[in-house]
Short mmCIF file of C-alpha atoms in Angstrom, two decimals:
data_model
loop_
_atom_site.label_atom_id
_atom_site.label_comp_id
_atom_site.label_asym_id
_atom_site.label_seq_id
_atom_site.Cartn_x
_atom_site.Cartn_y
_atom_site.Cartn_z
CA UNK A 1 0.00 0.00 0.00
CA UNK A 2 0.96 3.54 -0.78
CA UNK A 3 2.02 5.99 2.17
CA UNK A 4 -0.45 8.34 0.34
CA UNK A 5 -3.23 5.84 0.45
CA UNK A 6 -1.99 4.89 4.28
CA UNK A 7 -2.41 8.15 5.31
CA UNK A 8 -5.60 8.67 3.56
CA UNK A 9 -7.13 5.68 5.59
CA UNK A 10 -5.63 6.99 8.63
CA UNK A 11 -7.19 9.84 8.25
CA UNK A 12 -10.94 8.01 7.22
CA UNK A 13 -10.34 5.98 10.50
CA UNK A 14 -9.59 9.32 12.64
CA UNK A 15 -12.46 11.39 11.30
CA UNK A 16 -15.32 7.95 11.91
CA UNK A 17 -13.70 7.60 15.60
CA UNK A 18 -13.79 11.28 15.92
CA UNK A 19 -17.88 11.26 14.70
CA UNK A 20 -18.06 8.11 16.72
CA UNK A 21 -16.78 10.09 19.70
CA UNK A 22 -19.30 13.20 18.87
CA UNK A 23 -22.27 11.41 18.84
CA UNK A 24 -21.57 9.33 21.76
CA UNK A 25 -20.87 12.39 23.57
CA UNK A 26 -23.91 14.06 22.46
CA UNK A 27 -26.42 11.42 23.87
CA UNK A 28 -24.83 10.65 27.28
CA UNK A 29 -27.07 10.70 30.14
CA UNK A 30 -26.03 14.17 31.38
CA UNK A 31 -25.45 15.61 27.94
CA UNK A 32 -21.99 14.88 28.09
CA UNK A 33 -18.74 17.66 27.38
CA UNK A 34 -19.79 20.82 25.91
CA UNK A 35 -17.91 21.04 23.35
CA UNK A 36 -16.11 24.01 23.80
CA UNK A 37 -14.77 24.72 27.20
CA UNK A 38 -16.07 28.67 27.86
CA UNK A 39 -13.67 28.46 31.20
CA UNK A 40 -10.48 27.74 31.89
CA UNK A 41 -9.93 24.46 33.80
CA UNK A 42 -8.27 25.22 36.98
CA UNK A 43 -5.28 23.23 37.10
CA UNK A 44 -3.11 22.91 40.23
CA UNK A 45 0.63 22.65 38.64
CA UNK A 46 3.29 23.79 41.35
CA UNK A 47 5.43 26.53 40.11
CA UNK A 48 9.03 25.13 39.44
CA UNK A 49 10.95 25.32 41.96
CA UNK A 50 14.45 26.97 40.83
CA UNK A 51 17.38 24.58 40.52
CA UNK A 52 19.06 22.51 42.66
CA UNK A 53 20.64 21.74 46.08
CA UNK A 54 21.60 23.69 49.05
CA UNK A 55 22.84 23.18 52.15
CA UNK A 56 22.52 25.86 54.98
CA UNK A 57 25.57 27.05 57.30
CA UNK A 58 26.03 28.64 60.19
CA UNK A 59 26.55 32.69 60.66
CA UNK A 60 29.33 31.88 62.92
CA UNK A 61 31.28 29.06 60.31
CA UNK A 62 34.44 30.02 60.01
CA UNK A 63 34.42 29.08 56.19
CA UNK A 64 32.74 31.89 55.43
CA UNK A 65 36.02 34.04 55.97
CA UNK A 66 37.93 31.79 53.99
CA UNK A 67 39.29 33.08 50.70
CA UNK A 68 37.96 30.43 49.15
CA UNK A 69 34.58 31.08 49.56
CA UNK A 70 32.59 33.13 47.26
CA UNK A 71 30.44 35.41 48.88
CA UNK A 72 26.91 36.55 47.62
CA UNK A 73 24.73 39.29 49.44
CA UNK A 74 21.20 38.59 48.11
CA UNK A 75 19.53 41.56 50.03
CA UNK A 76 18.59 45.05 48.66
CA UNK A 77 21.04 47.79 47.41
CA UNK A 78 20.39 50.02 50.38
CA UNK A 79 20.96 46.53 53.30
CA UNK A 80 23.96 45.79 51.09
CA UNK A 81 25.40 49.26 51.12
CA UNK A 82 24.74 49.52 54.70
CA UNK A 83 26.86 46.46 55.93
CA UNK A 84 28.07 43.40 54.23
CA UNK A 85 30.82 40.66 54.52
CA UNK A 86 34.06 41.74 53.23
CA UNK A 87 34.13 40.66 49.45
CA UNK A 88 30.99 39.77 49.08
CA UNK A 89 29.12 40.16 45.45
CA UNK A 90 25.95 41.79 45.81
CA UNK A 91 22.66 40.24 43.32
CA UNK A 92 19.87 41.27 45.06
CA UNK A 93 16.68 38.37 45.20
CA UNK A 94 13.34 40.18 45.15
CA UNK A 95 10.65 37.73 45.11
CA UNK A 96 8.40 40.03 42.75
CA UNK A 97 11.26 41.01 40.33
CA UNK A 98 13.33 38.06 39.21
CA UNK A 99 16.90 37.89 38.83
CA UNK A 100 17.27 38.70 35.34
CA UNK A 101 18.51 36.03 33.07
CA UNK A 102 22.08 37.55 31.84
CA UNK A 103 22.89 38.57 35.79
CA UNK A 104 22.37 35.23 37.15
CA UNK A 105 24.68 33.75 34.49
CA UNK A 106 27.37 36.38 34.99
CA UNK A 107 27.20 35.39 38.22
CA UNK A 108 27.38 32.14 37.89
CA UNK A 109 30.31 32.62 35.00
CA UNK A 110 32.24 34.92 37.90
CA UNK A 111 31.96 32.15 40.52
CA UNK A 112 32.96 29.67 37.84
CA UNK A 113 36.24 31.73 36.72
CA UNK A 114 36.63 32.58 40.79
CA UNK A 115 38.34 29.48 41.38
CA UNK A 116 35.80 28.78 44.69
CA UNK A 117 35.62 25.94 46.60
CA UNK A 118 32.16 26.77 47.69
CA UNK A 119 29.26 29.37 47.81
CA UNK A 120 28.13 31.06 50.81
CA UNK A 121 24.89 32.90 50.13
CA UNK A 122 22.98 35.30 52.88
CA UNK A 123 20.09 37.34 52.40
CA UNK A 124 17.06 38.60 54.72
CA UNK A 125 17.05 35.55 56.71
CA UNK A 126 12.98 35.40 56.23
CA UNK A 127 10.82 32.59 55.66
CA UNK A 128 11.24 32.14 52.98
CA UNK A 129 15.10 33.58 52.62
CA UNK A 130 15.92 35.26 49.59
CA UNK A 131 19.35 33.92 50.17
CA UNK A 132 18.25 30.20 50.00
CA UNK A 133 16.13 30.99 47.16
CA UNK A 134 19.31 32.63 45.21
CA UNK A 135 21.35 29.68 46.49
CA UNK A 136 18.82 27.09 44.47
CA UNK A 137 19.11 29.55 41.33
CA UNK A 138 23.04 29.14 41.86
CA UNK A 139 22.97 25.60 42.44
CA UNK A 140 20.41 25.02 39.33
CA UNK A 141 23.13 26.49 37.02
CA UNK A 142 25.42 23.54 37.78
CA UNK A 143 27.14 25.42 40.99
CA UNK A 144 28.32 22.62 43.41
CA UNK A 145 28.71 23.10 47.25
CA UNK A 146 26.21 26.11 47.28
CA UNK A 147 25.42 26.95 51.16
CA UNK A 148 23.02 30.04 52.34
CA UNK A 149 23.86 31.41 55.85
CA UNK A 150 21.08 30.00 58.12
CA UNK A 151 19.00 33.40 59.65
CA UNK A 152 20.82 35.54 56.85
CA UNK A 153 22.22 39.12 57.85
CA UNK A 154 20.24 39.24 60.88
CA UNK A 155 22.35 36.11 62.13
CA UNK A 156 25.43 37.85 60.54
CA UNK A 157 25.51 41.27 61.87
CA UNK A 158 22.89 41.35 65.20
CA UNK A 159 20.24 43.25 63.00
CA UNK A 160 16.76 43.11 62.12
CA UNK A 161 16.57 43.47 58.44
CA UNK A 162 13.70 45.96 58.17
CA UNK B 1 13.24 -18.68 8.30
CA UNK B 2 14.84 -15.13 6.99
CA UNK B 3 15.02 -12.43 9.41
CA UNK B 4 11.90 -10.37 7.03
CA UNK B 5 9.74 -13.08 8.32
CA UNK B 6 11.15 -13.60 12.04
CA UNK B 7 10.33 -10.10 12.24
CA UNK B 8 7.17 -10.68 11.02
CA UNK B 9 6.28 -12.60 13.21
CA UNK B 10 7.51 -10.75 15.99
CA UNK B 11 5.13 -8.12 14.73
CA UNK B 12 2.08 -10.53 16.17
CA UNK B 13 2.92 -10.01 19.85
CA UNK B 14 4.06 -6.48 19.28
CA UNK B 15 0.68 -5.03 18.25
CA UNK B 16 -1.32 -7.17 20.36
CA UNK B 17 0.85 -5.21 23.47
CA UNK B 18 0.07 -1.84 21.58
CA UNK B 19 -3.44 -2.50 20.88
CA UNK B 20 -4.28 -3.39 24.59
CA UNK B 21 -2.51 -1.11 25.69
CA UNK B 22 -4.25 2.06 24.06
CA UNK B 23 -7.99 -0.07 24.83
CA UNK B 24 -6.89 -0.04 28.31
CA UNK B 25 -5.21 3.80 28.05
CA UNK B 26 -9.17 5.18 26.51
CA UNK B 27 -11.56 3.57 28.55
CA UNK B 28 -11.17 5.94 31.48
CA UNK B 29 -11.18 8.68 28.86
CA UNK B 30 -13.99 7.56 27.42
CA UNK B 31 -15.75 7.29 30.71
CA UNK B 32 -14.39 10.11 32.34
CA UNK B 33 -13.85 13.43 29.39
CA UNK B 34 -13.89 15.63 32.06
CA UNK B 35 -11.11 14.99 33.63
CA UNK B 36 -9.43 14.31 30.82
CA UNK B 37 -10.05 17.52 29.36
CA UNK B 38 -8.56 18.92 33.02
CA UNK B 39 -4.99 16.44 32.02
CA UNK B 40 -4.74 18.25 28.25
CA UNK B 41 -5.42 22.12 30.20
CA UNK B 42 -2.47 20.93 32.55
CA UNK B 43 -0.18 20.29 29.44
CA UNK B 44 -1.13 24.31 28.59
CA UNK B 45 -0.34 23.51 25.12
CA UNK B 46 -4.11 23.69 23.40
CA UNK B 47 -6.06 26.52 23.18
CA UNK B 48 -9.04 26.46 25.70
CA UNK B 49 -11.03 26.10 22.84
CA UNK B 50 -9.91 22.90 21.46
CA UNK B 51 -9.16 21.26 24.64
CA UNK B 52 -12.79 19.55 25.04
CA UNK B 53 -13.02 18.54 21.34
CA UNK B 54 -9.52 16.48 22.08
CA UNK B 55 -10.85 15.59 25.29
CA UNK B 56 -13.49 13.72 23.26
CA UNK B 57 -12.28 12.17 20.50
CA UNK B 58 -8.51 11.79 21.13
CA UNK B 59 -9.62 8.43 22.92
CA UNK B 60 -12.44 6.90 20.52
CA UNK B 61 -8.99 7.72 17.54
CA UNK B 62 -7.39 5.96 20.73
CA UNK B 63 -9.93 2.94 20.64
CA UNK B 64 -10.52 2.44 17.17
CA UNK B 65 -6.58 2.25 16.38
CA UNK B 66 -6.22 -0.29 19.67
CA UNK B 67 -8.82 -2.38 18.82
CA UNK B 68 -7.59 -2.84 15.11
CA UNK B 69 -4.42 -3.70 16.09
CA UNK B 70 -5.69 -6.49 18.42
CA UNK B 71 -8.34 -8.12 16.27
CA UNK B 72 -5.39 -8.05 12.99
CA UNK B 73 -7.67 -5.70 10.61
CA UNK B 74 -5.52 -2.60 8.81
CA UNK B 75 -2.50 -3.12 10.65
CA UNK B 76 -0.02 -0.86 8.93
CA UNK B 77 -3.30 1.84 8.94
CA UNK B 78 -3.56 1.54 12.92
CA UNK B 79 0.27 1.83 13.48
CA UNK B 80 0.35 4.69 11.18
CA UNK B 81 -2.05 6.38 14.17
CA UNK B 82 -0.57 4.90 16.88
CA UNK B 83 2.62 6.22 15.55
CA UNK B 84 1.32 9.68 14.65
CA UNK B 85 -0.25 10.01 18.28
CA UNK B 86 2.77 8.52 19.95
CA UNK B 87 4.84 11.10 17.94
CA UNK B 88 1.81 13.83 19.52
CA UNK B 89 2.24 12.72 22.63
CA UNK B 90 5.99 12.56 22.96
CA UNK B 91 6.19 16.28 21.60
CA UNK B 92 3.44 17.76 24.35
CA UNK B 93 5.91 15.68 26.90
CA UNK B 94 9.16 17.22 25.99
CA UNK B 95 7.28 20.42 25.81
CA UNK B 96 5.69 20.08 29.40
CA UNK B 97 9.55 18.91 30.75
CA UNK B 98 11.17 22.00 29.88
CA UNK B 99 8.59 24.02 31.19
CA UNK B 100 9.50 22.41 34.30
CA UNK B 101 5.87 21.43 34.92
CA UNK B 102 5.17 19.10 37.80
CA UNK B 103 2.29 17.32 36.19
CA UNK B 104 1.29 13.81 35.35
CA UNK B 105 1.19 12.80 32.15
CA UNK B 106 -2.71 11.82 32.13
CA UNK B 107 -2.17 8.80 29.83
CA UNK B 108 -3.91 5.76 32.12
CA UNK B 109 -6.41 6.95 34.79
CA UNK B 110 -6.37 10.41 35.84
CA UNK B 111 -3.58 10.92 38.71
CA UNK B 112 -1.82 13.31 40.55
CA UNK B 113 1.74 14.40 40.13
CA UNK B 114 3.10 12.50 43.02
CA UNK B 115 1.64 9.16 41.81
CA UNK B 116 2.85 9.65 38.22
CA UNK B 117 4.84 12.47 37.70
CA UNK B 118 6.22 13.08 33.96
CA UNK B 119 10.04 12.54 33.92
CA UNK B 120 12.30 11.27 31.26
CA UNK B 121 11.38 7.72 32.07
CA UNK B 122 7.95 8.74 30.61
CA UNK B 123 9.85 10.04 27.36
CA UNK B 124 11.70 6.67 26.90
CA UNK B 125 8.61 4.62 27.54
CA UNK B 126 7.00 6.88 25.38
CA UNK B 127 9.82 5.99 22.81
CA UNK B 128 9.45 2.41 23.20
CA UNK B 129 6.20 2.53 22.20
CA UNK B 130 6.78 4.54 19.06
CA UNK B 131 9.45 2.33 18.16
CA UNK B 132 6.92 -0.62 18.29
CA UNK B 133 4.30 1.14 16.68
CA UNK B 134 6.79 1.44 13.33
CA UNK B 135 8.65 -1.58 13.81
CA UNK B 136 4.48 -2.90 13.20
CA UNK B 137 4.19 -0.39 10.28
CA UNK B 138 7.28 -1.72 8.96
CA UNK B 139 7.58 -5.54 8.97
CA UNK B 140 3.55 -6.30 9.56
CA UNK B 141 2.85 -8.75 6.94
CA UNK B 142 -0.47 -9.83 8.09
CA UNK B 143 0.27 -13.38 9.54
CA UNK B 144 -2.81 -13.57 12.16
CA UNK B 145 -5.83 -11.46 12.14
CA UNK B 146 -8.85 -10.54 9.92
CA UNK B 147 -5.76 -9.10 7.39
CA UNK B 148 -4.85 -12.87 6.84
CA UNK B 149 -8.41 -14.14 6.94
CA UNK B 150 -9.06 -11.78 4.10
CA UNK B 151 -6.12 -12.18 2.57
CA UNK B 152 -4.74 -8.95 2.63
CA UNK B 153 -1.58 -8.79 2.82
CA UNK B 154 0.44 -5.42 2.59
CA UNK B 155 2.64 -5.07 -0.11
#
């Protein structure tokens, strides 16, 4: 048999099931499935969760002063400019204004070229912490041994982030 | 016995596996559209308005091919849809993985994401089952089934 001629029965075969289909819908007890949906289903799919692993650390770990470890202060401009860790690289996380694309991956090129051991993230310390959250975004981007300060700057420098 | 006709007959079992399998993958369909039509919104792929319309007749196209390839009647014609939806399918998967969407794949009975979530497991099974569908369309040459009772063989 031809592929033309295949197809062609295919599509004979399709189109009777598909009638098939339309008129046993139509005389179904409860008048079966309108045919055209006139409102959106609501369908519960979780929201990705951004990449991978992390693991959280201490305020007090001493690895965080080692020069080994990259630094990242996830918390506003204005927190960031008011204290941070020595060396630290600020990206802030704000949970309605994503991390743009190209800054995450210079980011994640810098900590790649950095010769790091690890990543030591803080941020507000909340729940949830914007420093985790960076951390997964990190880790997601094929960043091993990704850590976010547990309690964030709060932890680190005795203050209440506003 | 040349390896044309070994593979032949290894076409026998092969669509007998397909064809209950996509009987036994429509019949909640079938009985259930509504929820069906809830698993193709999840996929976010179809336009509200043609979700229902797939919701309904995706699984009689479903049926019709299964049941063809289990009674032996227009083999190569049933593969050709089993392949063509397999080939459907596997694209709305792939599409739904990158997305990142934690969904299941609403091919069996309607369940949640944490009974059967989509991974790339579901892509390879998915696969298999293409690969069997044209390994039919290929070497079927209509040894058992109302084909060979009619005597209608493919060329």
């Amino acid at each position: 048999m031809k592929w033309c001629s295949l197809l062609a029965e295919a599509a004979v075969v399709a189109a009777t099931a598909a009638a098939a289909a339309l008129v046993f819908n139509t005389v179904r007890p409860n008048g079966g499935l309108p045919l055209i949906a006139r409102t959106p289903y609501q369908v519960l799919v979780p929201c990705p969760e951004p990449g991978g692993a992390v693991q959280p650390i201490p305020a007090d770990d001493p690895a965080l002063s080692y020069d080994r470890t990259f630094l990242i202060d996830a918390r506003p401009a204005e927190e960031f400019n008011r204290q941070h860790l020595p060396g630290a690289v600020h990206l802030p996380y704000d949970w309605l204004d994503p991390v743009p694309d190209g800054d995450l991956q210079q980011l994640v090129e810098a900590i790649a070229a950095s010769g790091a051991t690890r990543v030591a993230v803080y941020g507000d310390g909340g729940r949830p912490d914007n420093g985790e959250h960076l951390g997964r975004e990190i880790s997601g981007r094929g960043i091993k041994n990704v850590f976010f300060v547990s309690g964030g700057a709060p932890e680190l420098f005795g203050v209440a982030t506003p | 016995m040349n390896a044309t006709r070994i593979a032949a007959w290894l076409t026998v079992p092969a669509r007998w596996y397909l064809g209950l399998l996509f009987v036994a993958a429509c019949l909640h369909k079938i009985a259930d559209p509504h929820s069906f039509a809830i698993d193709i919104s999840t996929y976010d792929i179809l336009p509200l308005s043609l979700v229902n319309l797939a919701a309904i007749t995706l699984p009689w196209i479903e049926l019709a091919a299964g049941a063809m390839l289990l009674v032996g009647w227009r083999v190569r014609t049933s593969s050709v849809l089993i392949a063509g939806m397999m080939a459907v399918f596997l694209a709305a998967l792939m599409v739904a993985l990158a997305r990142g969407l934690d969904m299941s794949c609403g091919c069996f009975a309607s369940q949640g994401a944490d009974e059967d979530p989509i991974s790339r497991l579901t892509i390879l099974r998915d696969l298999w089952w293409l690969g069997l569908a044209l390994f039919v369309l290929v070497f079927d040459r209509g040894l058992v089934g109302i084909d060979h009772l009619l005597d209608r063989r493919p060329e």
